[in-house]
PDB file of N, CA, C and O in Angstrom:
ATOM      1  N   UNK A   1     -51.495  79.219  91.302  1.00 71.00           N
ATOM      2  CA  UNK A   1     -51.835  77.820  91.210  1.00 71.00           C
ATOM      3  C   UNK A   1     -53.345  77.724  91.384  1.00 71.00           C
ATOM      4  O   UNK A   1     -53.683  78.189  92.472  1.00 71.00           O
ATOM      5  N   UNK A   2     -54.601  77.157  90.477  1.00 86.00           N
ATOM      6  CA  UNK A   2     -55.494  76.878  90.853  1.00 86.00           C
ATOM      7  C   UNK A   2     -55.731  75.350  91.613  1.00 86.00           C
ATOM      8  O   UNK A   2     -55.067  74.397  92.019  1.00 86.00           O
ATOM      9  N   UNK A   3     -57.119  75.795  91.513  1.00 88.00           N
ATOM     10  CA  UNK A   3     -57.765  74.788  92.189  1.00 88.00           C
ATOM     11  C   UNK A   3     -57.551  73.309  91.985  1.00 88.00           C
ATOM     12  O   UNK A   3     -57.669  72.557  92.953  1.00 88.00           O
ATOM     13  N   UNK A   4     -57.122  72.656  90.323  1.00 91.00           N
ATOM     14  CA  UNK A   4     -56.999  71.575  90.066  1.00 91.00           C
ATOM     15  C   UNK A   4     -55.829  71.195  90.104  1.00 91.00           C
ATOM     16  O   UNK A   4     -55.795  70.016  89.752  1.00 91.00           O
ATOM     17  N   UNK A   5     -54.637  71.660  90.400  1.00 93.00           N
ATOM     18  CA  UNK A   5     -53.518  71.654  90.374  1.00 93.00           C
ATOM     19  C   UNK A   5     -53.421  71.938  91.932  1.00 93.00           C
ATOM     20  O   UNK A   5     -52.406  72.566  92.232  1.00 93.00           O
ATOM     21  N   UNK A   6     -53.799  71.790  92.408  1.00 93.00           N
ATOM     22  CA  UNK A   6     -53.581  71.666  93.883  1.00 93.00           C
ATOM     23  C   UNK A   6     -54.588  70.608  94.437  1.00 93.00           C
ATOM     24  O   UNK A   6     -54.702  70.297  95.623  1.00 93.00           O
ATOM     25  N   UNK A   7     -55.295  70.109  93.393  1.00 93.00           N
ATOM     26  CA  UNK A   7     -56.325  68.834  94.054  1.00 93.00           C
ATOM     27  C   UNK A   7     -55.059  67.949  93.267  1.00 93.00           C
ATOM     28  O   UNK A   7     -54.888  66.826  93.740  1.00 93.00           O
ATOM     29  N   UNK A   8     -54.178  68.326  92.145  1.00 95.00           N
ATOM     30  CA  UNK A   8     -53.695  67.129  91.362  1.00 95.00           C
ATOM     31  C   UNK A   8     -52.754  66.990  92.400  1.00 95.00           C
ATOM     32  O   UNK A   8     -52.948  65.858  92.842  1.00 95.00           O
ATOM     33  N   UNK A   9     -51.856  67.514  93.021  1.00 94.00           N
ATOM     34  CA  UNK A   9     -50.719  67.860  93.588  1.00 94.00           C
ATOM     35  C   UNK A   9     -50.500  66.694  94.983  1.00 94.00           C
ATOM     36  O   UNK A   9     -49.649  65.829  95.193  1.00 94.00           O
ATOM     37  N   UNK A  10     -51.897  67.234  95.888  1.00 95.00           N
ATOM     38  CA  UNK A  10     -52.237  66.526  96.686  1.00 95.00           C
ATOM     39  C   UNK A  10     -52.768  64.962  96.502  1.00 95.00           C
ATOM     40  O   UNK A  10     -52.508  64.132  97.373  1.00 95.00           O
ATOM     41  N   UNK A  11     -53.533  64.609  95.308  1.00 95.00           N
ATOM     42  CA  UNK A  11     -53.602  63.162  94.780  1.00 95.00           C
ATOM     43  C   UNK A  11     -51.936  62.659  94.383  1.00 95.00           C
ATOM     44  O   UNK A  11     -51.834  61.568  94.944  1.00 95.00           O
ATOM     45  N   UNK A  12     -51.063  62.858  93.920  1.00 95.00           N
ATOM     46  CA  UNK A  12     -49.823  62.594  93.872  1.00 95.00           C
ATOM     47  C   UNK A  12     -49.131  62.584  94.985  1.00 95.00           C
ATOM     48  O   UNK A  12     -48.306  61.677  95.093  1.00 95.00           O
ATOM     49  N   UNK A  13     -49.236  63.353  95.861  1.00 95.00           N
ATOM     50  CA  UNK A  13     -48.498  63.246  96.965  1.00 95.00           C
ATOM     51  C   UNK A  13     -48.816  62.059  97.790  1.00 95.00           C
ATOM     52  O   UNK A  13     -47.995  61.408  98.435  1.00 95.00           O
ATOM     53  N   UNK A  14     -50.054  61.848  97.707  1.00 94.00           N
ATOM     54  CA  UNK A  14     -50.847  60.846  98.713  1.00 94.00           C
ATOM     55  C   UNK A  14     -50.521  59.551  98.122  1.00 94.00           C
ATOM     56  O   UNK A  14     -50.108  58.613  98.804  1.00 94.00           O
ATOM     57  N   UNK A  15     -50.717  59.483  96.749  1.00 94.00           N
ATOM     58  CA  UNK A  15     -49.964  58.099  96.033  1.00 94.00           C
ATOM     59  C   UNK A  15     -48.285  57.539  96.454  1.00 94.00           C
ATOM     60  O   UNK A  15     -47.788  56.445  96.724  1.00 94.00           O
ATOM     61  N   UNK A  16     -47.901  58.602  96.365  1.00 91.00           N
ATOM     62  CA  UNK A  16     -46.252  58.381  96.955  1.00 91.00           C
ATOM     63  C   UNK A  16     -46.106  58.430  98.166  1.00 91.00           C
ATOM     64  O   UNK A  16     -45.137  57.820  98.617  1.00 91.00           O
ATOM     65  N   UNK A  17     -47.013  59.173  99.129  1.00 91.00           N
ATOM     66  CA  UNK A  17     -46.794  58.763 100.301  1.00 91.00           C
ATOM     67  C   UNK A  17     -46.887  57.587 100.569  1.00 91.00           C
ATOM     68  O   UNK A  17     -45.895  56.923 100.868  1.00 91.00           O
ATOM     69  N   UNK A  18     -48.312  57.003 100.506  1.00 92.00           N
ATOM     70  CA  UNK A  18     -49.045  55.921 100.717  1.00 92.00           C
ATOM     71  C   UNK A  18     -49.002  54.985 100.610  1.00 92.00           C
ATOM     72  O   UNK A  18     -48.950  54.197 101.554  1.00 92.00           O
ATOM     73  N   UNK A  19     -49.008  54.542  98.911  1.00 90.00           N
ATOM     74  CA  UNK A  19     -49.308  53.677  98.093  1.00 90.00           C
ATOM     75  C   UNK A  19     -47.532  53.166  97.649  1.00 90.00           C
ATOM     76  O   UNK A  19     -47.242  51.976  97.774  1.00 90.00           O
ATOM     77  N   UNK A  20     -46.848  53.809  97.328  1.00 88.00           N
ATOM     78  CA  UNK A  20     -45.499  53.431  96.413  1.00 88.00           C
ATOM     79  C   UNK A  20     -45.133  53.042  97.810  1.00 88.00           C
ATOM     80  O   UNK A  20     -45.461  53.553  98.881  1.00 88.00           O
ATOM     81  N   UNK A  21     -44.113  51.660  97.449  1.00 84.00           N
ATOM     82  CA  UNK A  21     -43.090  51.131  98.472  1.00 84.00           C
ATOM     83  C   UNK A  21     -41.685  51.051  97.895  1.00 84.00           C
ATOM     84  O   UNK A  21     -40.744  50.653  98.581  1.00 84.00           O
ATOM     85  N   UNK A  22     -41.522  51.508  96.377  1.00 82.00           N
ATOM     86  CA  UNK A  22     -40.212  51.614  95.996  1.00 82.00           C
ATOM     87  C   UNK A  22     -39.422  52.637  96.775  1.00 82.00           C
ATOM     88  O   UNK A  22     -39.865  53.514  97.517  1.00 82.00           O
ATOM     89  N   UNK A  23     -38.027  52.328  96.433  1.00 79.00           N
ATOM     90  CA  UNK A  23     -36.919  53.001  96.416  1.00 79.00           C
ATOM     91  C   UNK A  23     -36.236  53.365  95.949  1.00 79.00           C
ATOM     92  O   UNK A  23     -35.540  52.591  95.292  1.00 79.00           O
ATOM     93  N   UNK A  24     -35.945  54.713  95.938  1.00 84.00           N
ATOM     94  CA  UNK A  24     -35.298  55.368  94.596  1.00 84.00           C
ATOM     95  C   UNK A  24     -33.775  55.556  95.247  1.00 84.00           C
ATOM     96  O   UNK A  24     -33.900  56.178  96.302  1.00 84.00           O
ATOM     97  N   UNK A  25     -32.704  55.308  95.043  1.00 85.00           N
ATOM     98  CA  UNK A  25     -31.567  55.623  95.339  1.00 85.00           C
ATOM     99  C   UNK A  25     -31.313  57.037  96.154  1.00 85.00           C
ATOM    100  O   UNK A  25     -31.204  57.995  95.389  1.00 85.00           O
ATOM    101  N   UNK A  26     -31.202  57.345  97.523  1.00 85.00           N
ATOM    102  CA  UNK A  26     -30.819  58.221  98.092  1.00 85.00           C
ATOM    103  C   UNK A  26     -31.798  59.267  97.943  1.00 85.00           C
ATOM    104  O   UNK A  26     -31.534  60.434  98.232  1.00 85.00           O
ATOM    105  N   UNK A  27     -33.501  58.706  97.274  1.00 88.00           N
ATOM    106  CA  UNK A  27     -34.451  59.841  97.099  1.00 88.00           C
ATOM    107  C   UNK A  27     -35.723  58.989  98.337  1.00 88.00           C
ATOM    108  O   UNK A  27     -35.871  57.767  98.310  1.00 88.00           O
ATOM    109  N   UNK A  28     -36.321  59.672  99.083  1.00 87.00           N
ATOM    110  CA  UNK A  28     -37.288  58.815 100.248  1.00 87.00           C
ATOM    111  C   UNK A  28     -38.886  59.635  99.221  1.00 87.00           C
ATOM    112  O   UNK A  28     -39.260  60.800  99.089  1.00 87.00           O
ATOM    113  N   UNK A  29     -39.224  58.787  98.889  1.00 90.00           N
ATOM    114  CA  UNK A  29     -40.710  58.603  98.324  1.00 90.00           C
ATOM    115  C   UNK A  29     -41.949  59.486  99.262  1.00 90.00           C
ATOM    116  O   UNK A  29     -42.747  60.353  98.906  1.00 90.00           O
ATOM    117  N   UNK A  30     -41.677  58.772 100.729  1.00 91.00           N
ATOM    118  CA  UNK A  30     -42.365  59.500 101.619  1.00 91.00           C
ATOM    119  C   UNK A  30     -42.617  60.743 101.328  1.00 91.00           C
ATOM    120  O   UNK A  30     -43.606  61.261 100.810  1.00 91.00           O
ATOM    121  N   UNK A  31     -40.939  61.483 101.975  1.00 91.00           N
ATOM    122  CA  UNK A  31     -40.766  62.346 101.876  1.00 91.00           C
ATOM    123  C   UNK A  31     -41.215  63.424 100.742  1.00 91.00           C
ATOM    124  O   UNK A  31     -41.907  64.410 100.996  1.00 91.00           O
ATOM    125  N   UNK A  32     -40.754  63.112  99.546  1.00 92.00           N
ATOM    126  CA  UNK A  32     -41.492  63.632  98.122  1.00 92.00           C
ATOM    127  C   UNK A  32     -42.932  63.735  98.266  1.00 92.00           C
ATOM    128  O   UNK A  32     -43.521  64.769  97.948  1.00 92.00           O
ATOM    129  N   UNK A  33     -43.721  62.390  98.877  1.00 94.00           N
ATOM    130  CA  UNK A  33     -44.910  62.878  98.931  1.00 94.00           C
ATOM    131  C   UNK A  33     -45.466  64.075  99.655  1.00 94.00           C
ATOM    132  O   UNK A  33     -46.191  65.017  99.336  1.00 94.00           O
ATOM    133  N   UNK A  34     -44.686  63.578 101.042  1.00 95.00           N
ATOM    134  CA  UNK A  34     -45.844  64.618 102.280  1.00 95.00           C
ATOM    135  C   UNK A  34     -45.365  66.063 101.523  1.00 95.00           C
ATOM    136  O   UNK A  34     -46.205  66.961 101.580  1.00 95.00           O
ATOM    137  N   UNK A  35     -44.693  66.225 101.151  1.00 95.00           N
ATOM    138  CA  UNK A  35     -43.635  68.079 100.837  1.00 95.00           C
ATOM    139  C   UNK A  35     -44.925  68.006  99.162  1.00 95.00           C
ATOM    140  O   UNK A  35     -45.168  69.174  98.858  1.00 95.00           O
ATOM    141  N   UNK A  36     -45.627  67.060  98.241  1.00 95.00           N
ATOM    142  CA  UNK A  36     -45.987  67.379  97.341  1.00 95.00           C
ATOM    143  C   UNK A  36     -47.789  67.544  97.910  1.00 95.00           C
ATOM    144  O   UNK A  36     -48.682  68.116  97.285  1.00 95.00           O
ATOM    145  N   UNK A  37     -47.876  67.045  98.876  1.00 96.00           N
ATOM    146  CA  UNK A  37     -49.539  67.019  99.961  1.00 96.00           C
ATOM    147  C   UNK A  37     -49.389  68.576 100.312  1.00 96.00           C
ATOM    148  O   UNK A  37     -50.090  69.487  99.872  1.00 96.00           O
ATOM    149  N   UNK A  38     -48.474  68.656 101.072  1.00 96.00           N
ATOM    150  CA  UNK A  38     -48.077  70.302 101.275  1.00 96.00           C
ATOM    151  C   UNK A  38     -48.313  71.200 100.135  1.00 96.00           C
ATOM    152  O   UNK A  38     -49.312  71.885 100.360  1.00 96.00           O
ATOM    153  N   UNK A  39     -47.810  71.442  99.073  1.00 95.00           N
ATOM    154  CA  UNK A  39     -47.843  72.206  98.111  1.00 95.00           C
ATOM    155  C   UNK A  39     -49.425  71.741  97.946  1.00 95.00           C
ATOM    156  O   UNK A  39     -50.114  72.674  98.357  1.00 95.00           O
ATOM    157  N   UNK A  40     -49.901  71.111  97.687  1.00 95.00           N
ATOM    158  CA  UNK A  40     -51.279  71.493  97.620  1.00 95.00           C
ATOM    159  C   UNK A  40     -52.484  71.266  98.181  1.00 95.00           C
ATOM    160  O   UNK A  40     -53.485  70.786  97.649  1.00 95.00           O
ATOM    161  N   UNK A  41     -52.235  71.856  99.922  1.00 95.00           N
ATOM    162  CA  UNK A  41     -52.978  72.456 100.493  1.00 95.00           C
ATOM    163  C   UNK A  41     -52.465  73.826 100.621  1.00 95.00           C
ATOM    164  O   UNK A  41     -53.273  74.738 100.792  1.00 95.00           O
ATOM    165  N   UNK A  42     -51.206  74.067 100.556  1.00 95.00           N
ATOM    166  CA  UNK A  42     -50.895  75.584 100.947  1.00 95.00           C
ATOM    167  C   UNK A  42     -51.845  76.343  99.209  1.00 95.00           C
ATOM    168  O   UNK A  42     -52.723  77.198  99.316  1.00 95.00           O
ATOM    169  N   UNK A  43     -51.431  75.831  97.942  1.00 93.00           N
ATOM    170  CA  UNK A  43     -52.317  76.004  96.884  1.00 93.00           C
ATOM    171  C   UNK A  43     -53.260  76.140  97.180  1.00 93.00           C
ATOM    172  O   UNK A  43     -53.543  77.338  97.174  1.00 93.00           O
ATOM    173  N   UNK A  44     -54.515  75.149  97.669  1.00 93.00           N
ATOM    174  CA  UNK A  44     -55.461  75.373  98.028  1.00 93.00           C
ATOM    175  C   UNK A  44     -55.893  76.759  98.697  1.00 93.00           C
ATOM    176  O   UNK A  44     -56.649  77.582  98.180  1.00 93.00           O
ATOM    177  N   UNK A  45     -55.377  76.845  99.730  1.00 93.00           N
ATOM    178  CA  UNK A  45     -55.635  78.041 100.861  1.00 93.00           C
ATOM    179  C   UNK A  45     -55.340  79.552 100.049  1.00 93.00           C
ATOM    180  O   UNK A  45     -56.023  80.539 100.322  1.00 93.00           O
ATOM    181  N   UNK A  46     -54.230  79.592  99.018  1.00 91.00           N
ATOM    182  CA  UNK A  46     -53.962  80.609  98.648  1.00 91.00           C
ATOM    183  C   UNK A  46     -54.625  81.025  97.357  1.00 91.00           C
ATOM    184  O   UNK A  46     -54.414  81.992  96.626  1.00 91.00           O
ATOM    185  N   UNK A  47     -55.497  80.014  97.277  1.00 89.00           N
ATOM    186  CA  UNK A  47     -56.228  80.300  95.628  1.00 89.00           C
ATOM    187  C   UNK A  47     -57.716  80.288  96.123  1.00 89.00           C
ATOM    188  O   UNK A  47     -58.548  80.695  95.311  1.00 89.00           O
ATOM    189  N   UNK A  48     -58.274  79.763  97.683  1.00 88.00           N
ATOM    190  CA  UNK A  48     -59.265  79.711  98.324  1.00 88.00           C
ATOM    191  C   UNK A  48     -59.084  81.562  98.385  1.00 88.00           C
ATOM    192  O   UNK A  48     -59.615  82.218  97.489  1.00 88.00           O
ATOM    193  N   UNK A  49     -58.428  82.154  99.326  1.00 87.00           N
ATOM    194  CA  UNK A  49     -58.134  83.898  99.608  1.00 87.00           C
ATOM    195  C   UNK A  49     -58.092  84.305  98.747  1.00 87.00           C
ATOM    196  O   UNK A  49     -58.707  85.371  98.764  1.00 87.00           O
ATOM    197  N   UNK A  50     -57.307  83.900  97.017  1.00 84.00           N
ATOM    198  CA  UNK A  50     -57.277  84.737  96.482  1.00 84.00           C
ATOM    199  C   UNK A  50     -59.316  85.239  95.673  1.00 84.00           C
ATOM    200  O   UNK A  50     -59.957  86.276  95.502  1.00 84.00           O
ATOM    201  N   UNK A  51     -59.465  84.226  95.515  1.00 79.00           N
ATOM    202  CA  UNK A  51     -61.241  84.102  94.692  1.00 79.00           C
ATOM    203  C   UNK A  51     -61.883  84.697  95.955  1.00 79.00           C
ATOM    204  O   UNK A  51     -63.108  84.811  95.909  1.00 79.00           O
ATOM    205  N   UNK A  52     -61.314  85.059  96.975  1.00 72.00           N
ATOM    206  CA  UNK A  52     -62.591  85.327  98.153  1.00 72.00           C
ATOM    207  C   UNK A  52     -62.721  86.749  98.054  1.00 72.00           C
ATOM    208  O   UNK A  52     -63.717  87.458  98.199  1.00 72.00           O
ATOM    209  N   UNK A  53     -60.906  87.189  97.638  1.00 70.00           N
ATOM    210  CA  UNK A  53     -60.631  88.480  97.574  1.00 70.00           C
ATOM    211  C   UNK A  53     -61.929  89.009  96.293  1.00 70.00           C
ATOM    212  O   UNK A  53     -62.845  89.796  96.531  1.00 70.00           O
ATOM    213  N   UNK A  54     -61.717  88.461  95.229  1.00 64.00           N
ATOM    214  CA  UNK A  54     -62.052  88.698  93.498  1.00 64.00           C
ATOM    215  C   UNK A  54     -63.655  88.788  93.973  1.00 64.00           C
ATOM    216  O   UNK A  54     -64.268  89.314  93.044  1.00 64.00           O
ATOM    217  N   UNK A  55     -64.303  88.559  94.766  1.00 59.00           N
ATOM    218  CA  UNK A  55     -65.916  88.160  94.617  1.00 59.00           C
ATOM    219  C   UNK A  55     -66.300  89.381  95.722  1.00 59.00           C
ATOM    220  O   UNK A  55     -67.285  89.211  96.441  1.00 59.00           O
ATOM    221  N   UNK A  56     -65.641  90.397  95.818  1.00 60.00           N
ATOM    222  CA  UNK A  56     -66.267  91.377  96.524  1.00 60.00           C
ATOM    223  C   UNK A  56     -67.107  92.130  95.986  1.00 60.00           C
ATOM    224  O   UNK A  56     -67.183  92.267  94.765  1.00 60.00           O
ATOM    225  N   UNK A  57     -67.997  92.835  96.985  1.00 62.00           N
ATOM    226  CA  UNK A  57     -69.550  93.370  95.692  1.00 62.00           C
ATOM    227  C   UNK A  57     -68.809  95.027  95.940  1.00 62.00           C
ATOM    228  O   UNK A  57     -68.205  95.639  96.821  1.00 62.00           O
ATOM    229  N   UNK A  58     -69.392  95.275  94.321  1.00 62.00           N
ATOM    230  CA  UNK A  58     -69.023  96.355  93.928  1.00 62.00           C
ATOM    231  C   UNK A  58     -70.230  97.167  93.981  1.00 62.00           C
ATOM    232  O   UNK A  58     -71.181  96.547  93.506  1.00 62.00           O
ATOM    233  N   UNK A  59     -70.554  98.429  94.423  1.00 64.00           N
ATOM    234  CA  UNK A  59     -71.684  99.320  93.838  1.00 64.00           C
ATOM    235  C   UNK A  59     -71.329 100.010  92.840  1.00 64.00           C
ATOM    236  O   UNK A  59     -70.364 100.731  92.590  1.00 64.00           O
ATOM    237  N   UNK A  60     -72.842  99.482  91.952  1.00 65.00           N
ATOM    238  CA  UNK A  60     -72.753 100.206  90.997  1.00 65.00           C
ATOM    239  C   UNK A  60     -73.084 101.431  90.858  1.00 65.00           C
ATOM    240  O   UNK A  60     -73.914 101.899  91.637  1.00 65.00           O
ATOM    241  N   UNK A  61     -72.468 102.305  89.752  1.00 70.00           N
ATOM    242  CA  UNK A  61     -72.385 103.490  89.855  1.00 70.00           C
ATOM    243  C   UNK A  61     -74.324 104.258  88.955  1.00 70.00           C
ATOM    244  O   UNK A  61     -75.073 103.792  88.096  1.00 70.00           O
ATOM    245  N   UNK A  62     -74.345 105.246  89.602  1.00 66.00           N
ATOM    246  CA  UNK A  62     -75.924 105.326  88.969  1.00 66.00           C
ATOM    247  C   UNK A  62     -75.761 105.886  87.245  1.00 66.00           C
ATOM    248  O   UNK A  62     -75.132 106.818  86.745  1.00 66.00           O
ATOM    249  N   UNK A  63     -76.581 104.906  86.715  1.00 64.00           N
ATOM    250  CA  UNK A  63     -76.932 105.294  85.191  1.00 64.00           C
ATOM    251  C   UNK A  63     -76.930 106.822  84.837  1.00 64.00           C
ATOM    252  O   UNK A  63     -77.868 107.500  85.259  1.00 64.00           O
ATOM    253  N   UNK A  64     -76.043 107.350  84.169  1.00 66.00           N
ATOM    254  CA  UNK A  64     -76.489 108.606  82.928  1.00 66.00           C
ATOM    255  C   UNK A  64     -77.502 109.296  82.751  1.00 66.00           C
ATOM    256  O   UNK A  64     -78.539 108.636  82.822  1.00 66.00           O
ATOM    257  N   UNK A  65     -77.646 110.487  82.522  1.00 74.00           N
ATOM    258  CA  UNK A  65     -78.843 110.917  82.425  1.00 74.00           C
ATOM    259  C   UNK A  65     -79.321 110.714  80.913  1.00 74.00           C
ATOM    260  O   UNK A  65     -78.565 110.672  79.942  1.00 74.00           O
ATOM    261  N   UNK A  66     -81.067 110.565  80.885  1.00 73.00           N
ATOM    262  CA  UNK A  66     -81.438 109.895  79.904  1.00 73.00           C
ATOM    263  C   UNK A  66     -81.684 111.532  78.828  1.00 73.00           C
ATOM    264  O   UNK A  66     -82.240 112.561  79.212  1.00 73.00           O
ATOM    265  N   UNK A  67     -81.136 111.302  77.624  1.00 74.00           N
ATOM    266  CA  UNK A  67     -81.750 113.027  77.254  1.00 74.00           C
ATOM    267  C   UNK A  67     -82.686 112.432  75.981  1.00 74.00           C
ATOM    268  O   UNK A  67     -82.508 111.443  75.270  1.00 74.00           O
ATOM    269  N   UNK A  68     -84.155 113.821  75.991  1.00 78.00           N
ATOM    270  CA  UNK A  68     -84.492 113.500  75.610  1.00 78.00           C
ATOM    271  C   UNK A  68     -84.494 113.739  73.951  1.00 78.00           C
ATOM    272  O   UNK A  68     -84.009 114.854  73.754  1.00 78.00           O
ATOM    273  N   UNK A  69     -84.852 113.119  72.728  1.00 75.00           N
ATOM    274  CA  UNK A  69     -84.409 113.648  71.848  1.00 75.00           C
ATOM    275  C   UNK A  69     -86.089 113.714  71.013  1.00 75.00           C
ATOM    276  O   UNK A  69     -86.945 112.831  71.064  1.00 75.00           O
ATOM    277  N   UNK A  70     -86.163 114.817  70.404  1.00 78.00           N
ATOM    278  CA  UNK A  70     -87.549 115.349  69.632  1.00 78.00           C
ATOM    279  C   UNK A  70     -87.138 115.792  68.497  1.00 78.00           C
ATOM    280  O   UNK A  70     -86.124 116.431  68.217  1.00 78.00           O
ATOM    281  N   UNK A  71     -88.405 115.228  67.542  1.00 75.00           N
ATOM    282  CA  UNK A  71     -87.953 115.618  65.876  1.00 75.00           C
ATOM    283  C   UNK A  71     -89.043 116.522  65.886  1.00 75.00           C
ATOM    284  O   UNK A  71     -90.182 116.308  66.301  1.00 75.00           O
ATOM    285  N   UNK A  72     -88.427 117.893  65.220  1.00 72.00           N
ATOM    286  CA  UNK A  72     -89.504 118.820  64.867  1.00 72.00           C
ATOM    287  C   UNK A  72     -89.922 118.575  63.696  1.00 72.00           C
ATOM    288  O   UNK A  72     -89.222 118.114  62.794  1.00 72.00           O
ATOM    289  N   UNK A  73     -90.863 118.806  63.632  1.00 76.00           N
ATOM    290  CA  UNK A  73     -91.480 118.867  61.721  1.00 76.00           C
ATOM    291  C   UNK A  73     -92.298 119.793  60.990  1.00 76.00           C
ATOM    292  O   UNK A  73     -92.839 119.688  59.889  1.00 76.00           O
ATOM    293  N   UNK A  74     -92.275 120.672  61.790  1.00 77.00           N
ATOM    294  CA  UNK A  74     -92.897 122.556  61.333  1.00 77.00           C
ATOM    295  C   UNK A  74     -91.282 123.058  60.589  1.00 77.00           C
ATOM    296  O   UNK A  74     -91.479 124.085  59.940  1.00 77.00           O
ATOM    297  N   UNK A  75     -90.324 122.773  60.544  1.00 71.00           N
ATOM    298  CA  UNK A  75     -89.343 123.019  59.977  1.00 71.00           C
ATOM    299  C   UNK A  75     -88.842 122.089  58.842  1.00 71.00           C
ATOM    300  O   UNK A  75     -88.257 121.023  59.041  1.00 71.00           O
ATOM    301  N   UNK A  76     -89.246 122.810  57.185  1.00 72.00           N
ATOM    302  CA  UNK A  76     -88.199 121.822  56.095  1.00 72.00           C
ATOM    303  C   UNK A  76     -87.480 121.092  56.219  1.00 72.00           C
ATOM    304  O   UNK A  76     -87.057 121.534  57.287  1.00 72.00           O
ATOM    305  N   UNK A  77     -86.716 120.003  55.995  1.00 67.00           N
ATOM    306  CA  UNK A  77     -85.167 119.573  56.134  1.00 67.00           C
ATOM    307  C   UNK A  77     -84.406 120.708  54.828  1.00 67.00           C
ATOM    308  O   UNK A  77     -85.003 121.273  53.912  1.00 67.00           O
ATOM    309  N   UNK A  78     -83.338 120.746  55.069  1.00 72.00           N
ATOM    310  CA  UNK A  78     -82.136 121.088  53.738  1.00 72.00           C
ATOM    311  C   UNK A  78     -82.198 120.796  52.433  1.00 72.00           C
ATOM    312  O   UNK A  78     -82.414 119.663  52.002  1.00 72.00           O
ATOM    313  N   UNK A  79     -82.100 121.330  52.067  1.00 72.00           N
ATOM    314  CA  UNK A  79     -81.950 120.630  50.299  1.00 72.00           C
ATOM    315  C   UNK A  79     -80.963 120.721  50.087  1.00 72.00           C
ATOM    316  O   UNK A  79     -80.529 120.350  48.996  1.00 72.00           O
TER     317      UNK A  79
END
């Protein structure tokens, strides 16, 4: 789950917590919300660790040796 999908998650949840006063037949709105606020902070936290993991510094490994290359020209080419 990224980052926007756990900011969307948590804006929805907070609307239904909050804001909605309907009633859905044997479904509590509240409830739906705080459990959809949940899902995205636990999102959050687990996509916060996972990018913290991904951004570790790597050393780089040392460059190749450079060879050098020389054109003779005391020697013909082929015919």
């Amino acid at each position: 789950m990224g980052i926007g999908t756990s900011v969307f998650l948590l804006a929805l949840g907070a609307i239904l917590a909050f804001a909605v006063n309907a009633s859905i037949g044997g479904l509590d709105l509240d409830v739906v919300g705080w459990i959809l606020m949940g899902a995205g902070v636990l999102g959050l936290i687990m996509t916060t660790l996972l990018w913290g993991r991904r951004r570790q510094v790597v050393a780089a490994e040392q460059p190749a040796e450079y060879r050098r290359v020389e054109e003779r020209r005391d020697v013909a080419p082929p015919l």
